[in-house]
Amino acid sequence: DTEVTQTPKHLVMGMTNKKSLKCEQHMGHRAMYWYKQKAKKPPELMFVYSYEKLSINESVPSRFSPECPNSSLLNLHLHALQPEDSALYLCASSQPSGGDGYNEQFFGPGTRLTVL
Amino acid sequence: SQQGEEDPQALSIQEGENATMNCSYKTSINNLQWYRQNSGRGLVHLILIRSNEREKHSGRLRVTLDTSKKSSSLLITASRAADTASYFCATDNNNDMRFGAGTRLTVKP
């Protein structure tokens, strides 16, 4: 199984809502990532989990809260978002390769988030 | 934040022609990767080149890396209409992945 799945595919939420994005992989990867991508822009790294521990947090506002319950699952909890947070949210996973960085990342199809 | 720049920002060619995209970066790296993205979808990994490598091939793809100039290029030979997509380089610096701005490639049949 070489697939990263993300749910939901689309999400529309109000600024007072609480929602969660989910990501799952069964490739045995021990690094998982959240990216945010605006239209016609490159993905921007938000969070990295390595061996289920948060290793990188790119100064993301606290209204985004990541969670890694186990090595296969990654969640992104959303609360009190702003309209400018509307974007494609991508999850990825990879296998850390040690001293020379990470191996290739496998991306999910993304969740298209619209904040009203 | 982005690691560097890619050029051109957009490239339009005829089927059968070669396409070359360039990527420059600012910091030292462990490896550099190229990804492809079809409109509004997830990214697909194309090729990874480590910092001690200079050139790598995969099918119709050829990647070069010049660490002294902090630059890389992706060559797609004998392009096909199905190669139409956005192409991003991504640098890995101590497990911190950064994507370039991307090149939008259009291959006309």
mmCIF file of C-alpha atoms in Angstrom:
data_model
loop_
_atom_site.group_PDB
_atom_site.id
_atom_site.type_symbol
_atom_site.label_atom_id
_atom_site.label_comp_id
_atom_site.label_asym_id
_atom_site.label_seq_id
_atom_site.Cartn_x
_atom_site.Cartn_y
_atom_site.Cartn_z
ATOM 1 C CA ASP A 1 0.000 0.000 0.000
ATOM 2 C CA THR A 2 1.773 3.154 -1.212
ATOM 3 C CA GLU A 3 -1.078 5.541 -0.614
ATOM 4 C CA VAL A 4 -1.606 8.455 1.735
ATOM 5 C CA THR A 5 -5.289 9.104 2.321
ATOM 6 C CA GLN A 6 -6.832 12.347 3.517
ATOM 7 C CA THR A 7 -10.342 13.066 4.702
ATOM 8 C CA PRO A 8 -12.441 14.964 4.013
ATOM 9 C CA LYS A 9 -11.724 15.935 0.399
ATOM 10 C CA HIS A 10 -13.553 19.238 0.836
ATOM 11 C CA LEU A 11 -14.476 21.155 3.965
ATOM 12 C CA VAL A 12 -16.427 24.369 4.393
ATOM 13 C CA MET A 13 -16.479 25.845 7.867
ATOM 14 C CA GLY A 14 -17.409 29.018 9.649
ATOM 15 C CA MET A 15 -14.992 31.024 11.728
ATOM 16 C CA THR A 16 -16.491 29.719 14.977
ATOM 17 C CA ASN A 17 -16.452 26.037 14.009
ATOM 18 C CA LYS A 18 -14.125 23.304 15.233
ATOM 19 C CA LYS A 19 -13.161 20.680 12.694
ATOM 20 C CA SER A 20 -10.394 18.162 12.089
ATOM 21 C CA LEU A 21 -8.492 17.009 9.051
ATOM 22 C CA LYS A 22 -7.305 13.410 8.996
ATOM 23 C CA CYS A 23 -4.392 11.726 7.265
ATOM 24 C CA GLU A 24 -3.461 8.039 7.208
ATOM 25 C CA GLN A 25 -0.644 5.977 5.742
ATOM 26 C CA HIS A 26 0.254 2.294 6.026
ATOM 27 C CA MET A 27 3.709 2.346 4.475
ATOM 28 C CA GLY A 28 5.502 2.172 7.818
ATOM 29 C CA HIS A 29 6.783 5.707 7.405
ATOM 30 C CA ARG A 30 7.910 7.360 10.626
ATOM 31 C CA ALA A 31 7.807 10.989 9.443
ATOM 32 C CA MET A 32 4.564 12.781 8.641
ATOM 33 C CA TYR A 33 3.989 16.330 7.490
ATOM 34 C CA TRP A 34 1.292 18.974 7.131
ATOM 35 C CA TYR A 35 1.585 21.558 4.372
ATOM 36 C CA LYS A 36 -0.618 24.492 3.421
ATOM 37 C CA GLN A 37 -0.868 25.456 -0.230
ATOM 38 C CA LYS A 38 -2.538 28.561 -1.611
ATOM 39 C CA ALA A 39 -3.534 28.756 -5.271
ATOM 40 C CA LYS A 40 -0.574 28.971 -7.674
ATOM 41 C CA LYS A 41 1.894 28.874 -4.784
ATOM 42 C CA PRO A 42 4.221 26.140 -3.546
ATOM 43 C CA PRO A 43 3.357 24.051 -0.476
ATOM 44 C CA GLU A 44 4.399 25.690 2.798
ATOM 45 C CA LEU A 45 5.561 23.418 5.570
ATOM 46 C CA MET A 46 3.474 23.688 8.747
ATOM 47 C CA PHE A 47 4.407 20.753 10.977
ATOM 48 C CA VAL A 48 6.659 17.709 10.936
ATOM 49 C CA TYR A 49 6.257 14.670 13.161
ATOM 50 C CA SER A 50 9.187 12.311 13.410
ATOM 51 C CA TYR A 51 8.642 9.053 15.289
ATOM 52 C CA GLU A 52 5.327 10.449 16.544
ATOM 53 C CA LYS A 53 7.012 13.465 18.116
ATOM 54 C CA LEU A 54 6.568 17.020 16.847
ATOM 55 C CA SER A 55 9.953 17.963 15.455
ATOM 56 C CA ILE A 56 9.187 21.074 13.404
ATOM 57 C CA ASN A 57 6.517 23.732 13.967
ATOM 58 C CA GLU A 58 6.875 26.533 11.465
ATOM 59 C CA SER A 59 5.444 29.269 13.691
ATOM 60 C CA VAL A 60 1.931 28.244 12.768
ATOM 61 C CA PRO A 61 -0.901 30.084 14.605
ATOM 62 C CA SER A 62 -2.367 28.185 17.544
ATOM 63 C CA ARG A 63 -5.721 27.909 15.786
ATOM 64 C CA PHE A 64 -4.043 24.979 13.987
ATOM 65 C CA SER A 65 -3.276 22.101 16.346
ATOM 66 C CA PRO A 66 -1.584 18.955 15.066
ATOM 67 C CA GLU A 67 -1.839 15.528 16.643
ATOM 68 C CA CYS A 68 -0.116 12.242 15.855
ATOM 69 C CA PRO A 69 -2.019 9.495 17.748
ATOM 70 C CA ASN A 70 0.150 6.719 16.279
ATOM 71 C CA SER A 71 2.659 6.079 13.517
ATOM 72 C CA SER A 72 -0.055 5.740 10.852
ATOM 73 C CA LEU A 73 -2.318 8.666 11.690
ATOM 74 C CA LEU A 74 -1.944 12.415 11.617
ATOM 75 C CA ASN A 75 -4.659 14.898 12.495
ATOM 76 C CA LEU A 76 -4.918 18.651 12.153
ATOM 77 C CA HIS A 77 -7.436 20.226 14.501
ATOM 78 C CA LEU A 78 -8.903 23.530 13.361
ATOM 79 C CA HIS A 79 -10.523 26.139 15.576
ATOM 80 C CA ALA A 80 -11.513 29.774 15.046
ATOM 81 C CA LEU A 81 -10.008 29.936 11.581
ATOM 82 C CA GLN A 82 -9.925 33.042 9.431
ATOM 83 C CA PRO A 83 -10.989 33.349 5.763
ATOM 84 C CA GLU A 84 -7.316 33.715 4.796
ATOM 85 C CA ASP A 85 -6.756 30.163 6.077
ATOM 86 C CA SER A 86 -8.707 28.870 3.082
ATOM 87 C CA ALA A 87 -6.281 26.687 1.129
ATOM 88 C CA LEU A 88 -5.404 23.149 0.097
ATOM 89 C CA TYR A 89 -4.004 21.253 3.085
ATOM 90 C CA LEU A 90 -1.643 18.480 2.127
ATOM 91 C CA CYS A 91 -0.415 15.618 4.228
ATOM 92 C CA ALA A 92 2.748 13.690 3.379
ATOM 93 C CA SER A 93 4.818 10.896 4.842
ATOM 94 C CA SER A 94 8.338 9.657 4.390
ATOM 95 C CA GLN A 95 10.966 7.480 5.938
ATOM 96 C CA PRO A 96 13.726 9.374 7.727
ATOM 97 C CA SER A 97 17.043 8.363 6.211
ATOM 98 C CA GLY A 98 19.288 9.430 9.026
ATOM 99 C CA GLY A 99 22.146 11.821 8.611
ATOM 100 C CA ASP A 100 21.546 12.698 4.991
ATOM 101 C CA GLY A 101 18.001 13.909 5.342
ATOM 102 C CA TYR A 102 14.673 12.419 4.469
ATOM 103 C CA ASN A 103 13.724 10.133 1.658
ATOM 104 C CA GLU A 104 11.028 10.946 -0.865
ATOM 105 C CA GLN A 105 7.728 12.167 0.475
ATOM 106 C CA PHE A 106 4.434 10.572 -0.481
ATOM 107 C CA PHE A 107 1.591 13.066 -0.622
ATOM 108 C CA GLY A 108 -2.104 12.658 -0.086
ATOM 109 C CA PRO A 109 -4.600 14.314 -2.456
ATOM 110 C CA GLY A 110 -5.262 17.115 0.012
ATOM 111 C CA THR A 111 -8.265 18.645 1.736
ATOM 112 C CA ARG A 112 -9.680 21.774 0.087
ATOM 113 C CA LEU A 113 -10.643 24.010 3.013
ATOM 114 C CA THR A 114 -12.908 27.036 2.693
ATOM 115 C CA VAL A 115 -13.445 29.287 5.712
ATOM 116 C CA LEU A 116 -16.480 31.544 5.491
ATOM 117 C CA SER B 1 8.829 30.339 3.714
ATOM 118 C CA GLN B 2 10.252 29.263 0.361
ATOM 119 C CA GLN B 3 13.831 28.118 -0.020
ATOM 120 C CA GLY B 4 14.539 29.624 -3.404
ATOM 121 C CA GLU B 5 13.526 30.478 -6.886
ATOM 122 C CA GLU B 6 12.603 28.452 -9.915
ATOM 123 C CA ASP B 7 12.721 29.610 -13.489
ATOM 124 C CA PRO B 8 11.031 29.933 -15.708
ATOM 125 C CA GLN B 9 7.782 30.536 -13.826
ATOM 126 C CA ALA B 10 5.910 29.243 -16.862
ATOM 127 C CA LEU B 11 7.028 27.260 -19.890
ATOM 128 C CA SER B 12 5.016 26.340 -22.977
ATOM 129 C CA ILE B 13 6.392 23.867 -25.528
ATOM 130 C CA GLN B 14 5.225 21.536 -28.278
ATOM 131 C CA GLU B 15 4.951 17.800 -27.770
ATOM 132 C CA GLY B 16 8.245 16.083 -28.515
ATOM 133 C CA GLU B 17 10.388 19.031 -27.441
ATOM 134 C CA ASN B 18 12.591 19.022 -24.363
ATOM 135 C CA ALA B 19 11.739 21.079 -21.283
ATOM 136 C CA THR B 20 14.336 22.454 -18.881
ATOM 137 C CA MET B 21 13.481 23.924 -15.496
ATOM 138 C CA ASN B 22 15.933 25.463 -13.073
ATOM 139 C CA CYS B 23 15.957 25.786 -9.316
ATOM 140 C CA SER B 24 18.191 27.876 -7.085
ATOM 141 C CA TYR B 25 18.412 27.682 -3.314
ATOM 142 C CA LYS B 26 20.058 29.566 -0.506
ATOM 143 C CA THR B 27 21.230 27.228 2.246
ATOM 144 C CA SER B 28 23.262 24.035 2.410
ATOM 145 C CA ILE B 29 21.252 20.897 1.730
ATOM 146 C CA ASN B 30 21.206 17.167 2.401
ATOM 147 C CA ASN B 31 19.350 16.432 -0.803
ATOM 148 C CA LEU B 32 17.187 18.059 -3.443
ATOM 149 C CA GLN B 33 13.991 16.558 -4.770
ATOM 150 C CA TRP B 34 11.719 17.305 -7.712
ATOM 151 C CA TYR B 35 7.963 16.910 -7.528
ATOM 152 C CA ARG B 36 5.130 17.238 -9.989
ATOM 153 C CA GLN B 37 1.621 18.474 -9.240
ATOM 154 C CA ASN B 38 -1.398 18.293 -11.458
ATOM 155 C CA SER B 39 -3.853 21.103 -10.918
ATOM 156 C CA GLY B 40 -5.184 21.217 -7.336
ATOM 157 C CA ARG B 41 -4.002 17.722 -6.450
ATOM 158 C CA GLY B 42 -1.314 16.092 -4.354
ATOM 159 C CA LEU B 43 2.335 16.145 -5.316
ATOM 160 C CA VAL B 44 4.094 13.191 -6.893
ATOM 161 C CA HIS B 45 7.764 12.547 -6.239
ATOM 162 C CA LEU B 46 9.872 12.399 -9.400
ATOM 163 C CA ILE B 47 13.505 12.127 -8.413
ATOM 164 C CA LEU B 48 15.865 12.720 -5.478
ATOM 165 C CA ILE B 49 19.498 13.761 -5.827
ATOM 166 C CA ARG B 50 21.784 13.778 -2.803
ATOM 167 C CA SER B 51 24.232 16.572 -2.101
ATOM 168 C CA ASN B 52 27.218 14.407 -3.106
ATOM 169 C CA GLU B 53 25.707 13.541 -6.495
ATOM 170 C CA ARG B 54 25.986 15.667 -9.625
ATOM 171 C CA GLU B 55 23.580 14.026 -12.057
ATOM 172 C CA LYS B 56 20.787 11.512 -11.966
ATOM 173 C CA HIS B 57 18.524 9.940 -14.582
ATOM 174 C CA SER B 58 15.108 8.363 -14.374
ATOM 175 C CA GLY B 59 13.393 7.468 -17.627
ATOM 176 C CA ARG B 60 12.882 10.716 -19.559
ATOM 177 C CA LEU B 61 14.047 12.800 -16.591
ATOM 178 C CA ARG B 62 17.555 14.103 -16.025
ATOM 179 C CA VAL B 63 18.455 16.106 -12.934
ATOM 180 C CA THR B 64 21.700 17.929 -12.276
ATOM 181 C CA LEU B 65 22.912 19.463 -9.044
ATOM 182 C CA ASP B 66 25.637 22.078 -8.628
ATOM 183 C CA THR B 67 26.163 22.666 -4.919
ATOM 184 C CA SER B 68 28.810 25.337 -5.557
ATOM 185 C CA LYS B 69 26.209 27.421 -7.402
ATOM 186 C CA LYS B 70 23.351 26.195 -5.211
ATOM 187 C CA SER B 71 21.337 25.277 -8.263
ATOM 188 C CA SER B 72 19.637 22.308 -9.896
ATOM 189 C CA SER B 73 17.987 21.659 -13.223
ATOM 190 C CA LEU B 74 15.307 19.227 -14.353
ATOM 191 C CA LEU B 75 15.261 18.166 -17.994
ATOM 192 C CA ILE B 76 12.261 16.333 -19.425
ATOM 193 C CA THR B 77 13.062 14.881 -22.838
ATOM 194 C CA ALA B 78 10.575 14.093 -25.615
ATOM 195 C CA SER B 79 7.756 15.809 -23.739
ATOM 196 C CA ARG B 80 4.159 14.603 -23.915
ATOM 197 C CA ALA B 81 0.863 16.418 -23.404
ATOM 198 C CA ALA B 82 0.469 14.370 -20.210
ATOM 199 C CA ASP B 83 3.578 16.089 -18.790
ATOM 200 C CA THR B 84 1.526 19.285 -18.429
ATOM 201 C CA ALA B 85 1.706 20.115 -14.720
ATOM 202 C CA SER B 86 3.505 22.266 -12.159
ATOM 203 C CA TYR B 87 6.996 21.162 -11.212
ATOM 204 C CA PHE B 88 8.574 22.013 -7.860
ATOM 205 C CA CYS B 89 12.038 21.533 -6.482
ATOM 206 C CA ALA B 90 12.308 20.889 -2.763
ATOM 207 C CA THR B 91 15.417 21.152 -0.645
ATOM 208 C CA ASP B 92 16.029 19.098 2.459
ATOM 209 C CA ASN B 93 18.253 20.815 5.014
ATOM 210 C CA ASN B 94 18.527 18.750 8.191
ATOM 211 C CA ASN B 95 15.031 17.372 7.703
ATOM 212 C CA ASP B 96 13.478 20.776 6.973
ATOM 213 C CA MET B 97 11.791 20.532 3.554
ATOM 214 C CA ARG B 98 11.332 23.743 1.530
ATOM 215 C CA PHE B 99 9.679 24.029 -1.848
ATOM 216 C CA GLY B 100 10.609 26.417 -4.627
ATOM 217 C CA ALA B 101 8.043 28.618 -6.347
ATOM 218 C CA GLY B 102 7.509 26.100 -9.129
ATOM 219 C CA THR B 103 7.393 26.080 -12.923
ATOM 220 C CA ARG B 104 4.091 25.686 -14.723
ATOM 221 C CA LEU B 105 4.769 23.515 -17.799
ATOM 222 C CA THR B 106 2.291 23.331 -20.660
ATOM 223 C CA VAL B 107 2.932 20.794 -23.407
ATOM 224 C CA LYS B 108 0.792 21.392 -26.487
ATOM 225 C CA PRO B 109 -0.220 18.355 -28.536
#
